[in-house]
Amino acid sequence: MKQSQLFTKTKKEAPSDEVAKNAQLLIRAGFIHKEMAGVYAYMPLGLRVLENIKKIVREEMNAVGGQELMMTTLQPKEIWEKTDRWDDAKVDNWFKTKLVNGTELGVGLTHEEPIVDAISNYLGSYKDMPFAVYQIQNKFRNEKRAKSGLLRGREFLMKDMYTFSRDQKQHEEEYEKIVKAYFRVYDKLGLGSNIE
């Protein structure tokens, strides 16, 4: 794709309704389009950057044995009731919806409970551990004030990883391995790994 063929053009000024500096710059450069507060669409250049970042993340997560999967966005209420996290008084940023038959569903804000539920159907023995699964997927959170641009939105792309270990010692070993993988991601992205 040639730059002259791009339908997005740079803008001289940031949109007046955007307060986050990160979003202002990306909108001006034509990388993203603001749909509404906390919801942004990726334009061709933004999507290209995003796909390159995802490629680096996948390489490093796969290098430490991560297995990529993709969970559903619509989540059954019952899974979350088991851990007492369905109630709005306890988790107040759920988007919820109903099927035509009245069945309540959550719109994925995170995936701890659905992942554990799914894995429990496949885990045969403690000998199957350790392993880690990850996904790169859109999440939805009903933020009261979505005012930090891409950093705290209502819809956003997130990479989450879940590890399953036999015991605490193995868990800590897996954790350290994955932390090092994240630092390699940061280095490859030019962010450095001096994060404390």
Short mmCIF file of C-alpha atoms in Angstrom, two decimals:
data_model
loop_
_atom_site.label_atom_id
_atom_site.label_comp_id
_atom_site.label_asym_id
_atom_site.label_seq_id
_atom_site.Cartn_x
_atom_site.Cartn_y
_atom_site.Cartn_z
CA MET A 1 0.00 0.00 0.00
CA LYS A 2 1.38 3.38 -1.00
CA GLN A 3 0.94 6.38 1.24
CA SER A 4 -0.65 8.29 -1.65
CA GLN A 5 -3.38 5.64 -1.80
CA LEU A 6 -4.34 5.90 1.87
CA PHE A 7 -7.81 7.29 2.44
CA THR A 8 -6.72 8.59 5.86
CA LYS A 9 -4.92 11.90 5.88
CA THR A 10 -3.10 13.69 8.67
CA LYS A 11 -5.03 16.42 10.46
CA LYS A 12 -3.61 19.71 11.68
CA GLU A 13 -5.61 19.73 14.88
CA ALA A 14 -6.76 17.16 17.38
CA PRO A 15 -10.50 16.63 17.79
CA SER A 16 -11.91 18.96 20.42
CA ASP A 17 -13.75 16.15 22.23
CA GLU A 18 -10.61 14.03 22.82
CA VAL A 19 -8.68 14.77 26.02
CA ALA A 20 -6.16 11.89 25.97
CA LYS A 21 -2.85 12.85 24.37
CA ASN A 22 -2.24 9.32 23.01
CA ALA A 23 -5.57 9.31 21.16
CA GLN A 24 -5.16 12.91 19.97
CA LEU A 25 -1.85 12.08 18.28
CA LEU A 26 -3.09 8.82 16.76
CA ILE A 27 -6.28 10.45 15.44
CA ARG A 28 -4.29 13.33 13.93
CA ALA A 29 -1.92 10.87 12.25
CA GLY A 30 -4.84 8.85 10.83
CA PHE A 31 -4.03 5.68 12.79
CA ILE A 32 -7.34 5.48 14.67
CA HIS A 33 -10.88 6.85 14.43
CA LYS A 34 -12.88 7.70 17.53
CA GLU A 35 -16.35 6.16 17.42
CA MET A 36 -17.32 7.42 20.90
CA ALA A 37 -15.70 7.88 24.31
CA GLY A 38 -13.55 4.82 24.96
CA VAL A 39 -14.22 3.17 21.58
CA TYR A 40 -11.74 3.48 18.70
CA ALA A 41 -11.50 1.90 15.26
CA TYR A 42 -8.07 1.09 13.79
CA MET A 43 -7.46 2.60 10.39
CA PRO A 44 -5.03 0.95 7.90
CA LEU A 45 -1.78 2.30 9.41
CA GLY A 46 -2.94 1.72 12.98
CA LEU A 47 -4.00 -1.82 12.12
CA ARG A 48 -0.63 -2.49 10.50
CA VAL A 49 1.18 -1.37 13.65
CA LEU A 50 -1.18 -3.39 15.83
CA GLU A 51 -0.65 -6.55 13.76
CA ASN A 52 3.14 -6.12 14.00
CA ILE A 53 2.90 -5.81 17.78
CA LYS A 54 0.69 -8.91 17.96
CA LYS A 55 3.24 -10.84 15.87
CA ILE A 56 6.03 -10.01 18.33
CA VAL A 57 3.84 -10.92 21.31
CA ARG A 58 2.89 -14.25 19.72
CA GLU A 59 6.52 -15.11 18.93
CA GLU A 60 7.58 -14.59 22.54
CA MET A 61 4.58 -16.29 24.13
CA ASN A 62 4.95 -19.30 21.83
CA ALA A 63 8.69 -19.43 22.60
CA VAL A 64 7.91 -20.09 26.27
CA GLY A 65 5.35 -22.76 25.40
CA GLY A 66 2.22 -20.61 25.39
CA GLN A 67 -0.70 -22.07 23.49
CA GLU A 68 -2.91 -19.53 21.77
CA LEU A 69 -6.66 -19.93 21.91
CA MET A 70 -9.66 -17.66 21.54
CA MET A 71 -12.46 -17.72 24.05
CA THR A 72 -15.94 -16.42 23.40
CA THR A 73 -16.96 -12.82 23.96
CA LEU A 74 -20.43 -13.81 25.18
CA GLN A 75 -20.14 -15.54 28.53
CA PRO A 76 -22.77 -17.47 30.51
CA LYS A 77 -23.90 -15.97 33.78
CA GLU A 78 -23.57 -19.31 35.61
CA ILE A 79 -19.77 -19.46 35.25
CA TRP A 80 -19.43 -16.09 36.96
CA GLU A 81 -21.98 -16.85 39.68
CA LYS A 82 -19.77 -19.75 40.86
CA THR A 83 -17.08 -17.26 41.89
CA ASP A 84 -19.52 -14.58 43.05
CA ARG A 85 -18.40 -12.09 40.39
CA TRP A 86 -21.65 -11.68 38.46
CA ASP A 87 -23.22 -9.24 40.91
CA ASP A 88 -22.91 -5.60 39.81
CA ALA A 89 -22.25 -4.59 43.42
CA LYS A 90 -18.99 -6.58 43.26
CA VAL A 91 -17.95 -6.04 39.65
CA ASP A 92 -19.48 -2.80 38.43
CA ASN A 93 -18.05 -2.54 34.92
CA TRP A 94 -19.81 -5.44 33.19
CA PHE A 95 -21.61 -5.05 29.92
CA LYS A 96 -24.50 -7.49 30.07
CA THR A 97 -27.08 -8.51 27.53
CA LYS A 98 -29.98 -10.93 27.16
CA LEU A 99 -30.90 -13.48 24.55
CA VAL A 100 -34.38 -13.41 23.05
CA ASN A 101 -35.40 -16.14 25.52
CA GLY A 102 -34.31 -13.95 28.47
CA THR A 103 -31.04 -15.76 29.27
CA GLU A 104 -28.53 -13.29 30.72
CA LEU A 105 -25.01 -13.14 29.27
CA GLY A 106 -21.91 -11.17 30.10
CA VAL A 107 -19.87 -9.46 27.41
CA GLY A 108 -16.24 -10.46 28.02
CA LEU A 109 -14.46 -8.08 30.37
CA THR A 110 -11.95 -10.79 31.32
CA HIS A 111 -11.72 -14.56 30.98
CA GLU A 112 -10.48 -16.16 34.22
CA GLU A 113 -13.67 -18.08 34.92
CA PRO A 114 -14.39 -19.17 31.31
CA ILE A 115 -10.78 -20.34 30.84
CA VAL A 116 -10.83 -22.42 34.03
CA ASP A 117 -14.20 -23.87 33.05
CA ALA A 118 -12.93 -24.82 29.58
CA ILE A 119 -9.59 -26.22 30.79
CA SER A 120 -11.35 -28.37 33.40
CA ASN A 121 -12.93 -30.29 30.52
CA TYR A 122 -9.52 -31.25 29.11
CA LEU A 123 -7.18 -31.59 32.09
CA GLY A 124 -6.79 -35.29 32.81
CA SER A 125 -4.05 -35.32 35.40
CA TYR A 126 -1.61 -33.17 37.32
CA LYS A 127 0.98 -34.70 34.98
CA ASP A 128 -0.49 -32.55 32.17
CA MET A 129 0.92 -29.46 33.90
CA PRO A 130 2.56 -27.02 33.62
CA PHE A 131 1.11 -25.26 30.62
CA ALA A 132 0.01 -21.77 29.67
CA VAL A 133 -2.72 -20.54 27.38
CA TYR A 134 -3.14 -17.03 26.02
CA GLN A 135 -5.38 -15.05 23.76
CA ILE A 136 -5.38 -11.69 22.02
CA GLN A 137 -8.96 -10.52 21.97
CA ASN A 138 -11.23 -7.53 22.35
CA LYS A 139 -12.53 -6.91 25.85
CA PHE A 140 -15.44 -4.77 26.92
CA ARG A 141 -15.69 -2.79 30.14
CA ASN A 142 -18.42 -0.38 31.10
CA GLU A 143 -16.03 2.29 32.35
CA LYS A 144 -17.73 5.24 34.02
CA ARG A 145 -15.18 7.69 32.63
CA ALA A 146 -13.38 6.42 29.55
CA LYS A 147 -11.05 9.39 29.21
CA SER A 148 -7.58 7.91 28.78
CA GLY A 149 -7.69 7.21 25.07
CA LEU A 150 -6.47 3.76 24.13
CA LEU A 151 -5.22 3.10 27.66
CA ARG A 152 -8.58 2.77 29.39
CA GLY A 153 -11.41 2.28 26.97
CA ARG A 154 -14.75 0.59 26.88
CA GLU A 155 -13.65 -1.70 24.05
CA PHE A 156 -9.99 -2.59 23.77
CA LEU A 157 -7.64 -5.29 22.58
CA MET A 158 -5.95 -7.26 25.35
CA LYS A 159 -3.50 -10.13 25.49
CA ASP A 160 -4.15 -12.25 28.55
CA MET A 161 -2.32 -15.39 29.65
CA TYR A 162 -3.31 -18.07 32.14
CA THR A 163 -0.91 -20.62 33.60
CA PHE A 164 -1.71 -23.96 35.18
CA SER A 165 0.89 -25.52 37.48
CA ARG A 166 1.19 -28.50 39.80
CA ASP A 167 2.32 -26.52 42.82
CA GLN A 168 3.51 -23.10 44.00
CA LYS A 169 7.17 -23.79 43.12
CA GLN A 170 6.28 -24.73 39.55
CA HIS A 171 3.95 -21.74 39.33
CA GLU A 172 6.76 -19.37 40.34
CA GLU A 173 9.13 -20.95 37.77
CA GLU A 174 6.53 -20.53 35.02
CA TYR A 175 5.83 -16.97 36.14
CA GLU A 176 9.52 -16.00 35.91
CA LYS A 177 9.81 -17.55 32.45
CA ILE A 178 6.80 -15.55 31.24
CA VAL A 179 8.03 -12.30 32.81
CA LYS A 180 11.27 -12.69 30.84
CA ALA A 181 9.22 -13.21 27.67
CA TYR A 182 7.35 -9.96 28.33
CA PHE A 183 10.66 -8.12 28.79
CA ARG A 184 11.80 -9.47 25.39
CA VAL A 185 8.55 -8.11 23.91
CA TYR A 186 9.26 -4.69 25.45
CA ASP A 187 12.82 -4.73 24.12
CA LYS A 188 11.68 -5.66 20.60
CA LEU A 189 9.12 -2.86 20.70
CA GLY A 190 11.79 -0.37 21.77
CA LEU A 191 10.20 0.19 25.18
CA GLY A 192 13.11 -1.22 27.18
CA SER A 193 12.85 -3.67 30.03
CA ASN A 194 13.78 -1.42 32.93
CA ILE A 195 10.25 -1.60 34.26
CA GLU A 196 9.95 -2.07 38.00
#
